[in-house]
Tab-separated table of C-alpha atoms in Angstrom:
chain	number	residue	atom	x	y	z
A	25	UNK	CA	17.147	74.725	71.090
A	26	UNK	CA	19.028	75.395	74.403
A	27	UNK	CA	17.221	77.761	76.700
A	28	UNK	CA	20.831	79.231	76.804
A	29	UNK	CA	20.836	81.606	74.160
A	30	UNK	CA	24.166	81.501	71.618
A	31	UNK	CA	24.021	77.810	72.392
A	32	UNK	CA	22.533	75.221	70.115
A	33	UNK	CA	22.503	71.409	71.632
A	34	UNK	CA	19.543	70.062	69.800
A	35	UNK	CA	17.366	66.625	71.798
A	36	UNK	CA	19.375	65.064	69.028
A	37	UNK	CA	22.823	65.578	70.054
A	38	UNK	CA	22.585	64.889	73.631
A	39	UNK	CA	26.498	63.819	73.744
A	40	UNK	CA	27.201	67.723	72.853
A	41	UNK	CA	29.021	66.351	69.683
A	42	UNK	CA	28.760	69.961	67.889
A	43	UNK	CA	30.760	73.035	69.091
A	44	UNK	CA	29.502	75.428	71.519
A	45	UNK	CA	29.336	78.935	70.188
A	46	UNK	CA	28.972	82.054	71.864
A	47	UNK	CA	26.148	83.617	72.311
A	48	UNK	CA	27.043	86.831	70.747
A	49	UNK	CA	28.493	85.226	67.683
A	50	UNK	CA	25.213	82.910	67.452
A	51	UNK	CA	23.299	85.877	67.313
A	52	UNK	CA	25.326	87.534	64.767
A	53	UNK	CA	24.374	86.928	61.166
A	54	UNK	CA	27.250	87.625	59.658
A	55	UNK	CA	29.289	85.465	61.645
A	56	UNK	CA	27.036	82.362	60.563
A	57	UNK	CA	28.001	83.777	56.661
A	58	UNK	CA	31.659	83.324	57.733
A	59	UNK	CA	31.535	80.557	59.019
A	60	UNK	CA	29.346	78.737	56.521
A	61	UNK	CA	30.151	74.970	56.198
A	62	UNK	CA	31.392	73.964	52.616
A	63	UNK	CA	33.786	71.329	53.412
A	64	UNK	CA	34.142	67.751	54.571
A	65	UNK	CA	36.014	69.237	57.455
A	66	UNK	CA	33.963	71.365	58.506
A	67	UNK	CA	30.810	69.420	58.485
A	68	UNK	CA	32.577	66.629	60.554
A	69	UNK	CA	32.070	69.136	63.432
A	70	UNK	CA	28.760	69.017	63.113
A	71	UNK	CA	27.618	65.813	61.601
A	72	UNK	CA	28.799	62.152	61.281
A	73	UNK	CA	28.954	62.637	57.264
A	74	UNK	CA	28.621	59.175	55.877
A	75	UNK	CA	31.058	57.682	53.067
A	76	UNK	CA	28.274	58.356	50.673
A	77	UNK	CA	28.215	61.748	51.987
A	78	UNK	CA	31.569	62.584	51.780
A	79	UNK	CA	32.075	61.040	47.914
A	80	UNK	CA	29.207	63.520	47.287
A	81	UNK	CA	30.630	66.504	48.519
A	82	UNK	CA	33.654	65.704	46.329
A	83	UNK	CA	32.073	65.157	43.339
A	84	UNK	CA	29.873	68.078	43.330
A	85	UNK	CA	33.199	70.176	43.850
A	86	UNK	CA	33.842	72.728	40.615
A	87	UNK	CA	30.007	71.719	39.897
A	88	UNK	CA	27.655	72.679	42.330
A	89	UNK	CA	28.108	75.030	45.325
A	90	UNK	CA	27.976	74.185	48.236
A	91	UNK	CA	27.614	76.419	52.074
A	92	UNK	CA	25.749	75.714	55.133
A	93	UNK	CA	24.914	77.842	57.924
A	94	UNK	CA	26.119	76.498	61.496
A	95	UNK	CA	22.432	77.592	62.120
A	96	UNK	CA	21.072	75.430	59.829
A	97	UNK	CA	23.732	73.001	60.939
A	98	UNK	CA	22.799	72.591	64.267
A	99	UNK	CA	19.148	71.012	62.823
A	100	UNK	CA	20.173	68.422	61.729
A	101	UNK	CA	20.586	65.309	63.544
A	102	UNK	CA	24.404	63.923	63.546
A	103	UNK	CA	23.832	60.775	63.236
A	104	UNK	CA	20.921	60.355	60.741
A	105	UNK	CA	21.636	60.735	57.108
A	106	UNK	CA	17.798	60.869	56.388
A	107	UNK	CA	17.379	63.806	58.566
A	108	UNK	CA	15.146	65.916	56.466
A	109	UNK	CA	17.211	68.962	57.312
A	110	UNK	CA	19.886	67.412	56.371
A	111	UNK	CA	18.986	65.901	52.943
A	112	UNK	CA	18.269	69.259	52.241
A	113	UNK	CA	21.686	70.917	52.991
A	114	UNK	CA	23.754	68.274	52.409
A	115	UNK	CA	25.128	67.083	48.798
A	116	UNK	CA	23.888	63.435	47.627
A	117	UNK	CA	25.188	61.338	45.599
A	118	UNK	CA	21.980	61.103	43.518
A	119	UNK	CA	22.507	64.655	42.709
A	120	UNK	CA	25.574	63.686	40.541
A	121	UNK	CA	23.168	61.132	38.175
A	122	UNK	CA	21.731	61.822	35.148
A	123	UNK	CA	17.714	61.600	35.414
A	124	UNK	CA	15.348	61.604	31.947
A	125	UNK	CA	13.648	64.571	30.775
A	126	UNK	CA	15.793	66.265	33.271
A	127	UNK	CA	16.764	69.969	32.085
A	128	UNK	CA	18.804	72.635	33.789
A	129	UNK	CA	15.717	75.223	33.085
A	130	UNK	CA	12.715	73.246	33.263
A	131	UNK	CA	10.822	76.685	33.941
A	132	UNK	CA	12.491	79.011	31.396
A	133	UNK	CA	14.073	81.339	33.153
A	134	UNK	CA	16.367	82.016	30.793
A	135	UNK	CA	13.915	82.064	27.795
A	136	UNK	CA	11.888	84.773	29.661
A	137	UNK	CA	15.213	86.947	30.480
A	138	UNK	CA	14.744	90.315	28.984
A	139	UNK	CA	18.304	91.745	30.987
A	140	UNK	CA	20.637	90.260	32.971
A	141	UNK	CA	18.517	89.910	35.794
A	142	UNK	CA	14.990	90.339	34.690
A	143	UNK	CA	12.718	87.359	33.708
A	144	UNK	CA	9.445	88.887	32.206
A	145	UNK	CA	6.788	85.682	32.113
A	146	UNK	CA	3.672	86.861	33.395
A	147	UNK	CA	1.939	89.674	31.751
A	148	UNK	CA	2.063	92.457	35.008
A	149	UNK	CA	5.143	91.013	37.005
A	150	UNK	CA	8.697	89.972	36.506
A	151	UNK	CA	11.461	88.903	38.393
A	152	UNK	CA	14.423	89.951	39.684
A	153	UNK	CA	17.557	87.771	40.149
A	154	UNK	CA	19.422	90.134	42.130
A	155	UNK	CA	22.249	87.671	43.278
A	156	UNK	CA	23.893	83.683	43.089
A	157	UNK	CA	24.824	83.904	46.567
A	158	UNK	CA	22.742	82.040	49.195
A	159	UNK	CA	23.583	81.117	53.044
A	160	UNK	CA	23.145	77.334	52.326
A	161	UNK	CA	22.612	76.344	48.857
A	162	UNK	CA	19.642	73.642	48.932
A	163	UNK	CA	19.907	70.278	47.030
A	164	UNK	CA	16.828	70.840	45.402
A	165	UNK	CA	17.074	74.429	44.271
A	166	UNK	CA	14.904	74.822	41.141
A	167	UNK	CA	17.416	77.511	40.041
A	168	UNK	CA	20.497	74.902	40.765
A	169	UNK	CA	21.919	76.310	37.397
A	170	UNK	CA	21.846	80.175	38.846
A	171	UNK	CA	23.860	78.793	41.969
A	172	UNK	CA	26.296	76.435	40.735
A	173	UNK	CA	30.132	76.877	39.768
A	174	UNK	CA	29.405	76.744	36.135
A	175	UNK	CA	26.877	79.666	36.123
A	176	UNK	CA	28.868	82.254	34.716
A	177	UNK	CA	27.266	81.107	30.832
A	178	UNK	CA	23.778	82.261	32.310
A	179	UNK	CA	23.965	84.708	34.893
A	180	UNK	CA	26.623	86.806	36.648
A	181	UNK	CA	26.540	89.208	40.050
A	182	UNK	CA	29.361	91.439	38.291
A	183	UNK	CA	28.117	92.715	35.541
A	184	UNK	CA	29.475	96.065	36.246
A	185	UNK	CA	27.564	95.921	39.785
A	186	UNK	CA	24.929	98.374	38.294
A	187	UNK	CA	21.226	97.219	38.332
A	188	UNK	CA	20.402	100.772	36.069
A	189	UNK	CA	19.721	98.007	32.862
A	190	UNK	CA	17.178	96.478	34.948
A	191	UNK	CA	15.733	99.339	36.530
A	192	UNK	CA	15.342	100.808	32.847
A	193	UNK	CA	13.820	98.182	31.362
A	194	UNK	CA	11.287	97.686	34.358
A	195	UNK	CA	10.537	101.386	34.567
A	196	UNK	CA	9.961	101.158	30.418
A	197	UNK	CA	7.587	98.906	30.605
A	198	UNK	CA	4.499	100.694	32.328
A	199	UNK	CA	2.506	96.998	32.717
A	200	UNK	CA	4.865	95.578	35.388
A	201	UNK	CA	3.272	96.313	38.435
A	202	UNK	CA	4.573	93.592	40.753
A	203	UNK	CA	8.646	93.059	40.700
A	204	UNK	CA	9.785	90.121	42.851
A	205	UNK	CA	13.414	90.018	44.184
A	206	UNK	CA	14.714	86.732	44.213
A	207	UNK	CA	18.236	84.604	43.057
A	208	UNK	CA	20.298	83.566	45.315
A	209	UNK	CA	18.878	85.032	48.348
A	210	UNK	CA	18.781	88.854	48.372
A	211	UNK	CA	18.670	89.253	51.842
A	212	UNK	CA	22.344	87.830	51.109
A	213	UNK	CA	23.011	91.574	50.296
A	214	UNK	CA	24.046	93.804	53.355
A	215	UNK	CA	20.999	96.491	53.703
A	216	UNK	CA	22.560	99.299	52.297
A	217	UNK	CA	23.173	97.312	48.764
A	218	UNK	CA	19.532	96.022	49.179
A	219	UNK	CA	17.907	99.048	50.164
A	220	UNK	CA	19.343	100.596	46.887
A	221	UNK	CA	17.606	97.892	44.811
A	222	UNK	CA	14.219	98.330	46.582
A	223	UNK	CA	14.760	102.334	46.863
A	224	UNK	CA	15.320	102.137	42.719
A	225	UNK	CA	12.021	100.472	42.406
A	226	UNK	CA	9.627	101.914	44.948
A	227	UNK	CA	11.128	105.152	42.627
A	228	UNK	CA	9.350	103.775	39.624
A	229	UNK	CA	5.709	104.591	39.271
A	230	UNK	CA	4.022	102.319	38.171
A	231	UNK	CA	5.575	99.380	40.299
A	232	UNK	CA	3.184	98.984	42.814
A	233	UNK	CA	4.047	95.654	44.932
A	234	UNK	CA	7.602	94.453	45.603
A	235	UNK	CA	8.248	91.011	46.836
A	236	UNK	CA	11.233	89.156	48.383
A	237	UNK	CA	11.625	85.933	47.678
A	238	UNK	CA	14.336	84.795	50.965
A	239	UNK	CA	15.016	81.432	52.630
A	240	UNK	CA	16.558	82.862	54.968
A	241	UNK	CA	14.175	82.803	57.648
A	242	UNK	CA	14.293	78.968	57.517
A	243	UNK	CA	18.177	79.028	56.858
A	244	UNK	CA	19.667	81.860	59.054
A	245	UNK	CA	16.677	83.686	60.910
A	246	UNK	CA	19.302	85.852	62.533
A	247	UNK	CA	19.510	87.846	59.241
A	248	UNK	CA	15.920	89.036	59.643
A	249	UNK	CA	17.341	92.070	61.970
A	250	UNK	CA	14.968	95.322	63.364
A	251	UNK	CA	17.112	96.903	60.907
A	252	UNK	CA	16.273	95.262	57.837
A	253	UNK	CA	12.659	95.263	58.929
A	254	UNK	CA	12.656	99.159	59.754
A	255	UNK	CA	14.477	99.633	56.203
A	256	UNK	CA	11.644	97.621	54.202
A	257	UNK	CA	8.846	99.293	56.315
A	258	UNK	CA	10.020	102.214	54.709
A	259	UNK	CA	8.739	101.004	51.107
A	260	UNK	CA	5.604	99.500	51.573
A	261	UNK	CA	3.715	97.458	50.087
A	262	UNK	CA	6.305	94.811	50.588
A	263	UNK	CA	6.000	91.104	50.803
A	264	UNK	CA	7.871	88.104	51.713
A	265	UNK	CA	7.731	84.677	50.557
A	266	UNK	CA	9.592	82.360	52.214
A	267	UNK	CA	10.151	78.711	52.119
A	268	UNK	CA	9.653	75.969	54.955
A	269	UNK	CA	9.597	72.704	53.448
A	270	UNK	CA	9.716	70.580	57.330
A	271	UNK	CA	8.375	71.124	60.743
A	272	UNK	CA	11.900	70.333	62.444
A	273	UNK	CA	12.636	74.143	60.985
A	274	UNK	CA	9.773	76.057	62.431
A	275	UNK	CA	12.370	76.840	65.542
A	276	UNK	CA	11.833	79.869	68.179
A	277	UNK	CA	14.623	81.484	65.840
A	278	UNK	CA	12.495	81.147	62.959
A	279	UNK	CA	9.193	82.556	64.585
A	280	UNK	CA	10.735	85.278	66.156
A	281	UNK	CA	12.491	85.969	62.607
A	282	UNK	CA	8.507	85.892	61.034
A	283	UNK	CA	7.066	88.194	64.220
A	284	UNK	CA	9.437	90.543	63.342
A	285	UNK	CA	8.761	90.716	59.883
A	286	UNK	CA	4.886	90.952	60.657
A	287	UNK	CA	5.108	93.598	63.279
A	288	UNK	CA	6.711	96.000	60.741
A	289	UNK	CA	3.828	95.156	58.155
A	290	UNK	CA	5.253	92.256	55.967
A	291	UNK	CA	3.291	89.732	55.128
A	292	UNK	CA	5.117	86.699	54.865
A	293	UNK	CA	3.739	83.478	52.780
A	294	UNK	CA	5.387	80.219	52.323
A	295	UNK	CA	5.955	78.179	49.163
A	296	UNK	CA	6.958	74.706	50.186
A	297	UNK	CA	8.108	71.746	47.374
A	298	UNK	CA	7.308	68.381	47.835
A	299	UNK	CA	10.428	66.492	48.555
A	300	UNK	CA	10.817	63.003	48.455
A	301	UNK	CA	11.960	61.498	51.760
A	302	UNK	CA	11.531	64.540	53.014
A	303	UNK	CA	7.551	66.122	53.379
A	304	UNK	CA	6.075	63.232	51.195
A	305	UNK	CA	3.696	62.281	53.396
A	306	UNK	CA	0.455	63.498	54.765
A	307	UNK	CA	1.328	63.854	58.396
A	308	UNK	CA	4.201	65.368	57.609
A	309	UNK	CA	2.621	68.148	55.579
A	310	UNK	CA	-0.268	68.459	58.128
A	311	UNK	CA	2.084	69.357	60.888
A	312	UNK	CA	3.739	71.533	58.798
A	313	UNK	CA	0.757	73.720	57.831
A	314	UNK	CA	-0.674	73.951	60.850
A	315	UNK	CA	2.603	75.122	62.774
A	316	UNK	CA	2.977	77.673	59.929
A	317	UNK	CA	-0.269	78.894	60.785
A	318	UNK	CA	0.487	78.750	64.237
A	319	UNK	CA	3.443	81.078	63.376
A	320	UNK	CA	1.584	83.599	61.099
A	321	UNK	CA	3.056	82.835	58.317
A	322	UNK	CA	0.562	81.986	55.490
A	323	UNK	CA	0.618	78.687	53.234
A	324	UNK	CA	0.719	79.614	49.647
A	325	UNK	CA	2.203	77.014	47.493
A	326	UNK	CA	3.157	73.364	47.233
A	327	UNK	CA	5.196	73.381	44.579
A	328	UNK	CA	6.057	69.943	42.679
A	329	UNK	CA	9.407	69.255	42.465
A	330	UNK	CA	10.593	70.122	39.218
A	331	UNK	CA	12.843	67.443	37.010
A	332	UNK	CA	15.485	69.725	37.301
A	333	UNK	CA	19.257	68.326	36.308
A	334	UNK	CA	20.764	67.904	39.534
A	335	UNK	CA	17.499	67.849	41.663
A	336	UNK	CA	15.220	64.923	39.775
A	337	UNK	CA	15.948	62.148	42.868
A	338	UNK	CA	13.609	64.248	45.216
A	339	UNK	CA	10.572	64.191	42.628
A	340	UNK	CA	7.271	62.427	43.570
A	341	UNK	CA	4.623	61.482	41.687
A	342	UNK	CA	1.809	64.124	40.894
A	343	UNK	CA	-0.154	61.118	42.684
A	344	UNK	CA	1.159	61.606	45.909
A	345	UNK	CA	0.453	65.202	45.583
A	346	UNK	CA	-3.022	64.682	45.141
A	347	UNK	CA	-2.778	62.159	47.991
A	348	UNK	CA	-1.842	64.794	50.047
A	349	UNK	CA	-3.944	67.588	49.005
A	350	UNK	CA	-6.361	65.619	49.581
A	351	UNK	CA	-5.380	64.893	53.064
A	352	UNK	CA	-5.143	68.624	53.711
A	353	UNK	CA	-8.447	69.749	52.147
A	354	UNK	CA	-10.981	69.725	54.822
A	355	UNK	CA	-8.566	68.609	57.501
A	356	UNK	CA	-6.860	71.398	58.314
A	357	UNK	CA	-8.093	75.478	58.429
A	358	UNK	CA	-9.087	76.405	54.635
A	359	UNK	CA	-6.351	78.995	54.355
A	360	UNK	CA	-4.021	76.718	55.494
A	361	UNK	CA	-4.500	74.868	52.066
A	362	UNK	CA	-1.455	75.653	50.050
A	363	UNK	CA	-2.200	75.670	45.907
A	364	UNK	CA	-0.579	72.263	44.474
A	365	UNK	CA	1.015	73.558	41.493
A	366	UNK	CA	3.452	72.376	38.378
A	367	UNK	CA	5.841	75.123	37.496
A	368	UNK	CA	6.805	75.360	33.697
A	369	UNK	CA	8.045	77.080	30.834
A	370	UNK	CA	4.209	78.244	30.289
A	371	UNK	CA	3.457	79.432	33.698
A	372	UNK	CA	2.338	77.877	37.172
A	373	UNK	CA	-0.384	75.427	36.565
A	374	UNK	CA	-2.758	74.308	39.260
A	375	UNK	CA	-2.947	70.446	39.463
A	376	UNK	CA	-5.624	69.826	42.278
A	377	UNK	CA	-7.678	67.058	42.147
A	378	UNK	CA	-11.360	68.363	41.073
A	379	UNK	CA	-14.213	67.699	43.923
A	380	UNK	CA	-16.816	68.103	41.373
A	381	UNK	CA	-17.793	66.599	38.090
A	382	UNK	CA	-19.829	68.519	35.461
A	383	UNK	CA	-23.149	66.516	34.621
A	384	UNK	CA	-25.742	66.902	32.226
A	385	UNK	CA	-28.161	68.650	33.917
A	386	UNK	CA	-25.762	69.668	36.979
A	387	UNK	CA	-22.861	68.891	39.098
A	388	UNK	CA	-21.468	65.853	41.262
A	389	UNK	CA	-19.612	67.232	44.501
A	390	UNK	CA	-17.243	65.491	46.609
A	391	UNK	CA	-15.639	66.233	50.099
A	392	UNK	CA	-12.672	65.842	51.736
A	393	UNK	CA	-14.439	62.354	53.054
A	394	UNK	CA	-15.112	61.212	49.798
A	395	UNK	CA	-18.878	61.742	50.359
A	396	UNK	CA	-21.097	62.861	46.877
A	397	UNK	CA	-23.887	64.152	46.563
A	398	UNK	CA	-25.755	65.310	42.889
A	399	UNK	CA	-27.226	69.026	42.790
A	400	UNK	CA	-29.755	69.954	39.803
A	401	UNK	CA	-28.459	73.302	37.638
A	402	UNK	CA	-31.495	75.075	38.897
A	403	UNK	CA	-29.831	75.223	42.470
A	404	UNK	CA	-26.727	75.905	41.212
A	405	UNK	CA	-26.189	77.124	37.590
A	406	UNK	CA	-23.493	75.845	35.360
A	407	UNK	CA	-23.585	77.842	32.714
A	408	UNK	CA	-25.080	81.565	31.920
A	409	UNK	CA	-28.440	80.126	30.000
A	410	UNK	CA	-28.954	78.119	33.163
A	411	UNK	CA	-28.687	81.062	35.378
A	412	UNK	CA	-31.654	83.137	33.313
């Protein structure tokens, strides 16, 4: 970014095709929300779109939504429509196609929903989906159904406004100890409407952890305000998960955004997909990890892509995630080893690639280099009996 702050000429737009923007309008959150990009017109000012591009955007009109922040905007490169940031933000015609064994809730959301907005599928934790409203709604959004123009059927903001239902049936069940706020973005809520949500928890006893789940530290970092920080201080233990998926959008924005989180006692983690064209490579995902380290920000999950209608053309193979688990383990700083995971209609399953073997009489161990090496069960027991 410009060492001028308010305005954003990126290395890749040295022409200065995008528009210059104040800097107290840059720095303004809510301005970015107004002027959120959601039509051919208005990305033109900011990217070259493509015909492909454009057909896209029309055809996902009435279908899916779509916004992006100028923020957000003003990573991607103009003239590149495989800009990772880009193919993120922008629609595709892919998107549009019918995939097999696609399904609009591959991870059962809305089997697990117990009120309008809770989803209870683990045994001590639910979660929340406080709101449909995001600053730029991502192509590959596992909950594309939640976000679209057809959601109504499944889930609505307006049901009367109140979260009391919710509240009630969270506060009924005495096991939940770990609520996680998620959508849509919540930090799309003002503070006020968000502090009531948290406030209505943190008033519930046995609720002991509450977690955001917000993109919009990658998306609009501006958002993450003293203010908001200050207000979730206030109702600790609170976490945030967040959700870089590319390098190009660990900006100065975005690690000031994270430092200011951290200074007020958030811990932040990030849950990153694998994304075809995108992060599908092992370089790619190195950098990635280690500049989210270098940030603070903890990795915590490399989620497969799910087959999800809408979403299926960024899937990889669960090959190339082993292919690049395996170029992280050992590589890079242990915790900066995200958890390779499927998520289904049964849970999160871990899909690592095993570096031992169970033998007869003990185990066969392999490292990151592909080295083995056999150890007996008297050095290290396999089961109890060989332990006595």
């Amino acid at each position: 970014m410009s060492d001028t702050p308010g305005v954003p000429p990126p290395p890749a737009d040295p022409a200065g095709f995008r528009p210059r923007v104040p800097a107290a309008q840059w720095d303004d959150w809510r301005w970015h929300m107004r002027k959120r990009i959601n039509t051919v017109e208005k990305a033109r000012r900011w990217i070259r779109l493509t015909p492909e591009e454009e057909k896209a955007v029309e055809g996902s009109a009435g279908k899916y939504r779509w916004s992006v922040t100028p923020y957000y905007a003003s990573l991607m490169d103009p003239d590149d429509p495989s800009c990772p940031v880009r193919l993120q933000a922008v629609p595709a015609p892919a998107e549009l196609t019918e995939f097999p064994g696609s399904d609009v809730d591959p991870v059962g959301d809305m089997y697990y929903r117990r009120t309008n907005r809770v989803v209870h599928k683990y045994p001590d934790r639910v979660i929340l989906l406080v709101t449909e409203a995001c600053p730029v709604y991502c192509r590959h959004c596992t909950r594309k159904f939640h976000t679209t123009d057809l959601s109504g059927t499944y889930f609505r903001d307006d049901e009367g406004g109140s979260f009391d239902e919710d509240l009630r049936y969270i506060a009924e069940h005495p096991e939940i100890r770990d609520v996680l706020l998620t959508g849509g973005d919540p930090l799309s809520y003002p503070d006020g409407k968000l502090e009531e949500i948290v406030s209505g928890l943190r008033a519930i006893p046995s609720v002991e952890i509450i977690r955001i789940g917000s993109r919009f530290p990658v998306l609009l970092p501006q958002r993450v305000t003293e203010g908001l920080c200050a207000m979730l201080e206030r109702y600790h233990p609170v976490w945030l998960n967040t959700h870089f998926n590319h390098p190009k959008e660990i900006t100065p924005e975005a690690a000031a955004a994270v430092d200011r989180l951290l200074r007020h006692g958030i811990p932040v983690g990030n849950q990153t997909v694998l994304l075809r064209g995108i992060n599908d490579d092992v370089t790619t995902m190195r950098t990635l990890m280690t500049e989210l380290l270098r940030v603070r920000v903890r990795p915590y999950y490399l989620y497969h892509c799910d087959n999800v209608t809408g979403v299926s053309h960024f899937m990889t193979s669960v090959e190339k995630g082993w292919e690049i688990m395996e170029g992280l383990q050992g590589h890079i700083t242990g915790f900066g080893v995200p958890q390779y995971v499927l998520t289904t209609k049964i849970g999160k399953i871990p899909v690592a690639k095993p570096y031992f073997t169970v033998l007869p009489d003990g185990l066969l161990l392999r490292n990151h280099r592909g080295q083995e090496m056999v150890v007996d069960a008297a050095a290290y027991p396999i089961t109890e009996s060989d332990a006595s």
